[in-house]
Amino acid sequence: MRQSLLKSASQLLRRSRRDYSSAAAAGQPERKVAILGAAGGIGQPLALLMKLNPLVSSLSLYDIAGTPGVAADVSHINAPALVKGFVGEEQLGDALEGSDVVIIPAGVPRKPGMTRDDLFNINAGIVKGLCSAISKYCPNAVVNMISNPVNSTVPIAAEVFKKTGTYDEKKLFGVTTLDVVRAKTFYAGKANVPVTEVNVPVVGGHAGITILPLFSQATPASNALSHEDIKALTKRTQDGGTEVVEAKAGKGSATLSMAYAGAVFADACLKGLNGVPDVVECSFVQSTVTDLPFFASKVRLGKNGVEEVLGLGQLSDFEKEGLENLKGELKSSIEKGIQFAHAN
């Protein structure tokens, strides 16, 4: 077992170096990525994964404490990205300046019994302050919002950017990739298909019933799943965060899988910025797909961020019902974020 793990890791590292060499030879642009909240449970593994990304030339790690140690640790990894740590509000500007992509996992995690809305009062203020700094020091950066509740923090960010005249709806993303990752994993297990070949769009929002996996559009398609199976898979995807919080018994939330999902989405953004064609991921963005101002759906990424917000496609009756059921809660969460931004 140990030898096979070492062999897999070795192959991964060799592939990473090969990808970097190819990209460098092709004249790949230098890209700076900043992680705000880099010393936290999501931030640390996310920093590790972004250090390994061959598209990153500069990695800026910021938090209110602990980042010098995280930066020193990550900087020892033999991957090309130059790593710098920044700590405290007085260093936030230096952390952000020149960033192409800013990833925000900052804030407090969920604990047993907490909903994402319970996090609102703390995380909303943190997000507002960080977005004010982004608008000042790197107003053209692509912003990947991980801090929960995403259904509210993305609208908060939008309002902050509007106030400062820096809002570009093409460059603000709520990271819902973990919902997609879970839907793929759970579907593959139930349909008995290879998980690496699975794709499942997930639309709506990023909390509870607002998460709507479209298993009718899953590929490869499976005839083995009953209506009850689909209902159970949908519920498990919606409750995936709670499943991890309860399993960790008060000692954490979904940090490792969220870091992975955040790295996947950031990689997609970098590829889009670099002009790689047909990069499509689900994300919570400003949208006209429904009557709500923000909505998660498939998005084509490009050199300016959002190239195209794609429609929902054909839905099953169960999914149509889920879509109608989620709208009230999602609308309320969006409005809560907007009201917070204006009231504070």
GROMACS .gro file of C-alpha atoms in nm:
model
  344
    1MET     CA    1   0.000   0.000   0.000
    2ARG     CA    2   0.272   0.246   0.102
    3GLN     CA    3   0.472   0.176  -0.215
    4SER     CA    4   0.170   0.227  -0.441
    5LEU     CA    5   0.092   0.558  -0.267
    6LEU     CA    6   0.450   0.675  -0.313
    7LYS     CA    7   0.440   0.572  -0.678
    8SER     CA    8   0.116   0.767  -0.735
    9ALA     CA    9   0.257   1.076  -0.564
   10SER     CA   10   0.576   1.053  -0.770
   11GLN     CA   11   0.378   1.029  -1.094
   12LEU     CA   12   0.166   1.329  -0.994
   13LEU     CA   13   0.473   1.542  -0.920
   14ARG     CA   14   0.643   1.442  -1.246
   15ARG     CA   15   0.327   1.529  -1.438
   16SER     CA   16   0.304   1.865  -1.258
   17ARG     CA   17   0.664   1.953  -1.352
   18ARG     CA   18   0.602   1.844  -1.712
   19ASP     CA   19   0.288   2.060  -1.733
   20TYR     CA   20   0.479   2.358  -1.593
   21SER     CA   21   0.764   2.315  -1.843
   22SER     CA   22   0.520   2.292  -2.134
   23ALA     CA   23   0.329   2.598  -2.014
   24ALA     CA   24   0.650   2.798  -1.964
   25ALA     CA   25   0.774   2.701  -2.308
   26ALA     CA   26   0.446   2.820  -2.456
   27GLY     CA   27   0.495   3.166  -2.304
   28GLN     CA   28   0.245   3.128  -2.022
   29PRO     CA   29   0.160   3.461  -1.852
   30GLU     CA   30   0.280   3.513  -1.496
   31ARG     CA   31  -0.015   3.493  -1.258
   32LYS     CA   32  -0.041   3.606  -0.899
   33VAL     CA   33  -0.294   3.434  -0.673
   34ALA     CA   34  -0.382   3.570  -0.328
   35ILE     CA   35  -0.553   3.358  -0.059
   36LEU     CA   36  -0.727   3.560   0.214
   37GLY     CA   37  -0.767   3.340   0.520
   38ALA     CA   38  -0.465   3.129   0.431
   39ALA     CA   39  -0.389   3.012   0.786
   40GLY     CA   40  -0.731   2.855   0.840
   41GLY     CA   41  -0.867   2.505   0.796
   42ILE     CA   42  -0.946   2.560   0.428
   43GLY     CA   43  -0.671   2.813   0.363
   44GLN     CA   44  -0.375   2.589   0.452
   45PRO     CA   45  -0.455   2.291   0.226
   46LEU     CA   46  -0.569   2.537  -0.043
   47ALA     CA   47  -0.230   2.712  -0.020
   48LEU     CA   48  -0.059   2.374  -0.066
   49LEU     CA   49  -0.268   2.291  -0.373
   50MET     CA   50  -0.218   2.633  -0.533
   51LYS     CA   51   0.158   2.609  -0.472
   52LEU     CA   52   0.151   2.289  -0.680
   53ASN     CA   53  -0.046   2.454  -0.964
   54PRO     CA   54   0.190   2.517  -1.258
   55LEU     CA   55  -0.016   2.819  -1.370
   56VAL     CA   56   0.068   3.011  -1.050
   57SER     CA   57   0.390   3.212  -1.052
   58SER     CA   58   0.330   3.410  -0.731
   59LEU     CA   59   0.129   3.294  -0.429
   60SER     CA   60   0.033   3.549  -0.165
   61LEU     CA   61  -0.091   3.412   0.168
   62TYR     CA   62  -0.280   3.650   0.399
   63ASP     CA   63  -0.449   3.610   0.736
   64ILE     CA   64  -0.483   3.798   1.064
   65ALA     CA   65  -0.233   3.556   1.227
   66GLY     CA   66  -0.026   3.249   1.147
   67THR     CA   67   0.062   3.318   0.784
   68PRO     CA   68   0.441   3.358   0.824
   69GLY     CA   69   0.457   2.995   0.938
   70VAL     CA   70   0.222   2.868   0.667
   71ALA     CA   71   0.416   3.057   0.401
   72ALA     CA   72   0.751   2.925   0.524
   73ASP     CA   73   0.618   2.570   0.527
   74VAL     CA   74   0.458   2.585   0.180
   75SER     CA   75   0.757   2.771   0.031
   76HIS     CA   76   0.981   2.468   0.092
   77ILE     CA   77   0.786   2.262  -0.163
   78ASN     CA   78   0.984   2.223  -0.487
   79ALA     CA   79   0.724   2.379  -0.714
   80PRO     CA   80   0.781   2.705  -0.907
   81ALA     CA   81   0.536   2.949  -0.742
   82LEU     CA   82   0.705   3.213  -0.527
   83VAL     CA   83   0.532   3.219  -0.186
   84LYS     CA   84   0.504   3.519   0.047
   85GLY     CA   85   0.316   3.546   0.376
   86PHE     CA   86   0.135   3.858   0.499
   87VAL     CA   87  -0.018   3.907   0.842
   88GLY     CA   88  -0.252   4.173   0.979
   89GLU     CA   89  -0.453   4.449   0.818
   90GLU     CA   90  -0.150   4.672   0.764
   91GLN     CA   91  -0.004   4.413   0.521
   92LEU     CA   92  -0.329   4.339   0.334
   93GLY     CA   93  -0.256   4.588   0.057
   94ASP     CA   94   0.083   4.434  -0.017
   95ALA     CA   95  -0.076   4.089  -0.019
   96LEU     CA   96  -0.334   4.195  -0.277
   97GLU     CA   97  -0.142   4.428  -0.505
   98GLY     CA   98  -0.106   4.289  -0.857
   99SER     CA   99  -0.325   3.983  -0.796
  100ASP     CA  100  -0.497   3.817  -1.091
  101VAL     CA  101  -0.710   3.585  -0.876
  102VAL     CA  102  -0.816   3.641  -0.514
  103ILE     CA  103  -0.958   3.342  -0.325
  104ILE     CA  104  -1.147   3.417  -0.002
  105PRO     CA  105  -1.190   3.129   0.246
  106ALA     CA  106  -1.165   3.372   0.542
  107GLY     CA  107  -1.406   3.357   0.835
  108VAL     CA  108  -1.528   3.114   1.097
  109PRO     CA  109  -1.620   2.753   1.010
  110ARG     CA  110  -1.947   2.577   1.078
  111LYS     CA  111  -1.990   2.388   1.404
  112PRO     CA  112  -2.246   2.121   1.497
  113GLY     CA  113  -2.598   2.264   1.498
  114MET     CA  114  -2.497   2.574   1.301
  115THR     CA  115  -2.648   2.662   0.966
  116ARG     CA  116  -2.462   2.872   0.712
  117ASP     CA  117  -2.686   3.162   0.812
  118ASP     CA  118  -2.562   3.134   1.171
  119LEU     CA  119  -2.223   3.233   1.034
  120PHE     CA  120  -2.362   3.543   0.870
  121ASN     CA  121  -2.300   3.812   1.130
  122ILE     CA  122  -1.932   3.725   1.169
  123ASN     CA  123  -1.839   3.636   0.813
  124ALA     CA  124  -2.037   3.914   0.648
  125GLY     CA  125  -1.828   4.178   0.820
  126ILE     CA  126  -1.503   4.000   0.734
  127VAL     CA  127  -1.598   3.971   0.368
  128LYS     CA  128  -1.703   4.334   0.348
  129GLY     CA  129  -1.367   4.453   0.481
  130LEU     CA  130  -1.165   4.228   0.251
  131CYS     CA  131  -1.365   4.331  -0.055
  132SER     CA  132  -1.309   4.698   0.027
  133ALA     CA  133  -0.935   4.627   0.019
  134ILE     CA  134  -0.965   4.434  -0.309
  135SER     CA  135  -1.143   4.729  -0.471
  136LYS     CA  136  -0.850   4.951  -0.367
  137TYR     CA  137  -0.546   4.732  -0.435
  138CYS     CA  138  -0.646   4.491  -0.715
  139PRO     CA  139  -0.980   4.608  -0.860
  140ASN     CA  140  -0.937   4.403  -1.179
  141ALA     CA  141  -0.879   4.070  -1.006
  142VAL     CA  142  -1.107   3.771  -1.043
  143VAL     CA  143  -1.262   3.709  -0.699
  144ASN     CA  144  -1.347   3.354  -0.585
  145MET     CA  145  -1.574   3.367  -0.280
  146ILE     CA  146  -1.561   3.062  -0.050
  147SER     CA  147  -1.663   3.229   0.279
  148ASN     CA  148  -2.009   3.118   0.386
  149PRO     CA  149  -2.293   3.187   0.350
  150VAL     CA  150  -2.199   3.222  -0.020
  151ASN     CA  151  -2.563   3.297  -0.106
  152SER     CA  152  -2.518   3.622   0.092
  153THR     CA  153  -2.144   3.696   0.079
  154VAL     CA  154  -2.138   3.720  -0.302
  155PRO     CA  155  -2.413   3.988  -0.302
  156ILE     CA  156  -2.225   4.169  -0.021
  157ALA     CA  157  -1.910   4.171  -0.235
  158ALA     CA  158  -2.104   4.298  -0.536
  159GLU     CA  159  -2.248   4.589  -0.336
  160VAL     CA  160  -1.906   4.680  -0.191
  161PHE     CA  161  -1.757   4.688  -0.541
  162LYS     CA  162  -2.050   4.893  -0.673
  163LYS     CA  163  -1.997   5.154  -0.401
  164THR     CA  164  -1.633   5.195  -0.503
  165GLY     CA  165  -1.707   5.190  -0.876
  166THR     CA  166  -1.506   4.873  -0.934
  167TYR     CA  167  -1.782   4.615  -0.982
  168ASP     CA  168  -1.741   4.384  -1.278
  169GLU     CA  169  -2.004   4.110  -1.271
  170LYS     CA  170  -1.780   3.897  -1.494
  171LYS     CA  171  -1.514   3.874  -1.224
  172LEU     CA  172  -1.711   3.782  -0.910
  173PHE     CA  173  -1.771   3.413  -0.843
  174GLY     CA  174  -1.929   3.219  -0.560
  175VAL     CA  175  -1.740   2.890  -0.540
  176THR     CA  176  -2.000   2.612  -0.549
  177THR     CA  177  -1.759   2.352  -0.685
  178LEU     CA  178  -1.776   2.141  -0.369
  179ASP     CA  179  -2.144   2.071  -0.445
  180VAL     CA  180  -2.039   1.947  -0.789
  181VAL     CA  181  -1.755   1.738  -0.642
  182ARG     CA  182  -1.995   1.574  -0.395
  183ALA     CA  183  -2.264   1.514  -0.658
  184LYS     CA  184  -2.007   1.345  -0.885
  185THR     CA  185  -1.874   1.126  -0.603
  186PHE     CA  186  -2.216   1.021  -0.470
  187TYR     CA  187  -2.356   0.957  -0.820
  188ALA     CA  188  -2.056   0.749  -0.925
  189GLY     CA  189  -2.087   0.534  -0.613
  190LYS     CA  190  -2.458   0.469  -0.664
  191ALA     CA  191  -2.450   0.425  -1.043
  192ASN     CA  192  -2.131   0.214  -1.025
  193VAL     CA  193  -1.949   0.421  -1.288
  194PRO     CA  194  -1.588   0.552  -1.279
  195VAL     CA  195  -1.590   0.869  -1.067
  196THR     CA  196  -1.323   1.039  -1.279
  197GLU     CA  197  -1.550   1.019  -1.584
  198VAL     CA  198  -1.860   1.163  -1.414
  199ASN     CA  199  -2.002   1.509  -1.467
  200VAL     CA  200  -2.306   1.646  -1.282
  201PRO     CA  201  -2.419   2.010  -1.311
  202VAL     CA  202  -2.530   2.164  -0.980
  203VAL     CA  203  -2.738   2.482  -0.993
  204GLY     CA  204  -2.916   2.721  -0.755
  205GLY     CA  205  -2.717   2.830  -0.451
  206HIS     CA  206  -2.474   2.692  -0.195
  207ALA     CA  207  -2.678   2.597   0.113
  208GLY     CA  208  -2.933   2.327   0.191
  209ILE     CA  209  -3.229   2.312  -0.047
  210THR     CA  210  -3.083   2.589  -0.265
  211ILE     CA  211  -2.831   2.327  -0.388
  212LEU     CA  212  -2.992   2.150  -0.684
  213PRO     CA  213  -2.789   1.875  -0.853
  214LEU     CA  214  -2.921   1.795  -1.201
  215PHE     CA  215  -2.878   1.419  -1.199
  216SER     CA  216  -3.100   1.392  -1.509
  217GLN     CA  217  -2.810   1.556  -1.698
  218ALA     CA  218  -2.537   1.345  -1.536
  219THR     CA  219  -2.286   1.174  -1.762
  220PRO     CA  220  -2.233   0.891  -1.815
  221ALA     CA  221  -2.609   0.836  -1.795
  222SER     CA  222  -2.737   0.549  -1.581
  223ASN     CA  223  -3.064   0.361  -1.603
  224ALA     CA  224  -2.989   0.186  -1.275
  225LEU     CA  225  -3.112   0.470  -1.053
  226SER     CA  226  -3.472   0.487  -0.933
  227HIS     CA  227  -3.662   0.803  -0.846
  228GLU     CA  228  -3.597   0.724  -0.480
  229ASP     CA  229  -3.225   0.691  -0.551
  230ILE     CA  230  -3.225   1.036  -0.716
  231LYS     CA  231  -3.410   1.187  -0.421
  232ALA     CA  232  -3.162   1.034  -0.177
  233LEU     CA  233  -2.860   1.149  -0.382
  234THR     CA  234  -3.005   1.501  -0.399
  235LYS     CA  235  -3.060   1.511  -0.024
  236ARG     CA  236  -2.711   1.381   0.049
  237THR     CA  237  -2.556   1.642  -0.182
  238GLN     CA  238  -2.757   1.916  -0.011
  239ASP     CA  239  -2.657   1.791   0.335
  240GLY     CA  240  -2.295   1.708   0.249
  241GLY     CA  241  -2.153   1.986   0.467
  242THR     CA  242  -2.361   1.878   0.765
  243GLU     CA  243  -2.248   1.517   0.715
  244VAL     CA  244  -1.884   1.625   0.755
  245VAL     CA  245  -1.952   1.863   1.047
  246GLU     CA  246  -2.128   1.584   1.238
  247ALA     CA  247  -1.860   1.326   1.150
  248LYS     CA  248  -1.589   1.559   1.286
  249ALA     CA  249  -1.792   1.587   1.608
  250GLY     CA  250  -1.736   1.954   1.675
  251LYS     CA  251  -1.373   1.959   1.565
  252GLY     CA  252  -1.413   2.108   1.219
  253SER     CA  253  -1.609   2.136   0.899
  254ALA     CA  254  -1.548   2.039   0.536
  255THR     CA  255  -1.201   2.188   0.501
  256LEU     CA  256  -1.003   1.939   0.291
  257SER     CA  257  -1.270   1.870   0.030
  258MET     CA  258  -1.347   2.245   0.016
  259ALA     CA  259  -0.979   2.325  -0.039
  260TYR     CA  260  -0.971   2.073  -0.323
  261ALA     CA  261  -1.287   2.221  -0.478
  262GLY     CA  262  -1.150   2.574  -0.438
  263ALA     CA  263  -0.827   2.472  -0.612
  264VAL     CA  264  -1.021   2.311  -0.898
  265PHE     CA  265  -1.223   2.628  -0.954
  266ALA     CA  266  -0.921   2.860  -0.924
  267ASP     CA  267  -0.739   2.644  -1.179
  268ALA     CA  268  -1.037   2.682  -1.416
  269CYS     CA  269  -1.028   3.062  -1.370
  270LEU     CA  270  -0.655   3.072  -1.445
  271LYS     CA  271  -0.702   2.862  -1.757
  272GLY     CA  272  -0.979   3.097  -1.869
  273LEU     CA  273  -0.762   3.405  -1.808
  274ASN     CA  274  -0.485   3.239  -2.010
  275GLY     CA  275  -0.716   3.186  -2.307
  276VAL     CA  276  -0.771   2.811  -2.281
  277PRO     CA  277  -1.095   2.745  -2.477
  278ASP     CA  278  -1.413   2.577  -2.351
  279VAL     CA  279  -1.346   2.597  -1.977
  280VAL     CA  280  -1.687   2.539  -1.814
  281GLU     CA  281  -1.759   2.516  -1.440
  282CYS     CA  282  -2.065   2.574  -1.223
  283SER     CA  283  -2.055   2.892  -1.014
  284PHE     CA  284  -2.281   3.135  -0.826
  285VAL     CA  285  -2.274   3.453  -1.036
  286GLN     CA  286  -2.482   3.750  -1.143
  287SER     CA  287  -2.733   3.590  -1.372
  288THR     CA  288  -3.047   3.625  -1.583
  289VAL     CA  289  -3.103   3.248  -1.601
  290THR     CA  290  -3.388   3.289  -1.349
  291ASP     CA  291  -3.567   3.593  -1.203
  292LEU     CA  292  -3.309   3.602  -0.919
  293PRO     CA  293  -3.012   3.843  -0.950
  294PHE     CA  294  -2.758   3.574  -0.857
  295PHE     CA  295  -2.775   3.206  -0.942
  296ALA     CA  296  -2.539   2.911  -0.978
  297SER     CA  297  -2.528   2.742  -1.316
  298LYS     CA  298  -2.271   2.636  -1.572
  299VAL     CA  299  -2.044   2.924  -1.672
  300ARG     CA  300  -1.797   2.944  -1.959
  301LEU     CA  301  -1.476   3.110  -1.837
  302GLY     CA  302  -1.249   3.330  -2.047
  303LYS     CA  303  -0.992   3.608  -2.048
  304ASN     CA  304  -1.229   3.850  -1.874
  305GLY     CA  305  -1.378   3.604  -1.625
  306VAL     CA  306  -1.733   3.507  -1.720
  307GLU     CA  307  -1.754   3.462  -2.095
  308GLU     CA  308  -2.106   3.320  -2.094
  309VAL     CA  309  -2.361   3.216  -1.832
  310LEU     CA  310  -2.518   2.899  -1.966
  311GLY     CA  311  -2.883   2.800  -1.927
  312LEU     CA  312  -3.024   2.518  -1.719
  313GLY     CA  313  -3.103   2.280  -2.003
  314GLN     CA  314  -3.389   2.033  -1.982
  315LEU     CA  315  -3.498   1.951  -1.626
  316SER     CA  316  -3.685   1.651  -1.490
  317ASP     CA  317  -4.014   1.710  -1.309
  318PHE     CA  318  -3.835   1.647  -0.978
  319GLU     CA  319  -3.573   1.910  -1.065
  320LYS     CA  320  -3.837   2.160  -1.178
  321GLU     CA  321  -4.005   2.119  -0.840
  322GLY     CA  322  -3.671   2.163  -0.664
  323LEU     CA  323  -3.602   2.479  -0.864
  324GLU     CA  324  -3.929   2.637  -0.755
  325ASN     CA  325  -3.879   2.529  -0.394
  326LEU     CA  326  -3.532   2.685  -0.366
  327LYS     CA  327  -3.617   3.028  -0.502
  328GLY     CA  328  -3.774   3.170  -0.185
  329GLU     CA  329  -3.482   3.082   0.041
  330LEU     CA  330  -3.222   3.190  -0.213
  331LYS     CA  331  -3.396   3.523  -0.273
  332SER     CA  332  -3.406   3.587   0.101
  333SER     CA  333  -3.033   3.510   0.140
  334ILE     CA  334  -2.941   3.740  -0.150
  335GLU     CA  335  -3.151   4.023  -0.009
  336LYS     CA  336  -2.999   3.973   0.336
  337GLY     CA  337  -2.652   4.024   0.190
  338ILE     CA  338  -2.753   4.335  -0.004
  339GLN     CA  339  -2.921   4.487   0.303
  340PHE     CA  340  -2.613   4.419   0.517
  341ALA     CA  341  -2.387   4.589   0.264
  342HIS     CA  342  -2.604   4.902   0.265
  343ALA     CA  343  -2.671   4.914   0.640
  344ASN     CA  344  -2.311   4.885   0.759
   0.00000   0.00000   0.00000
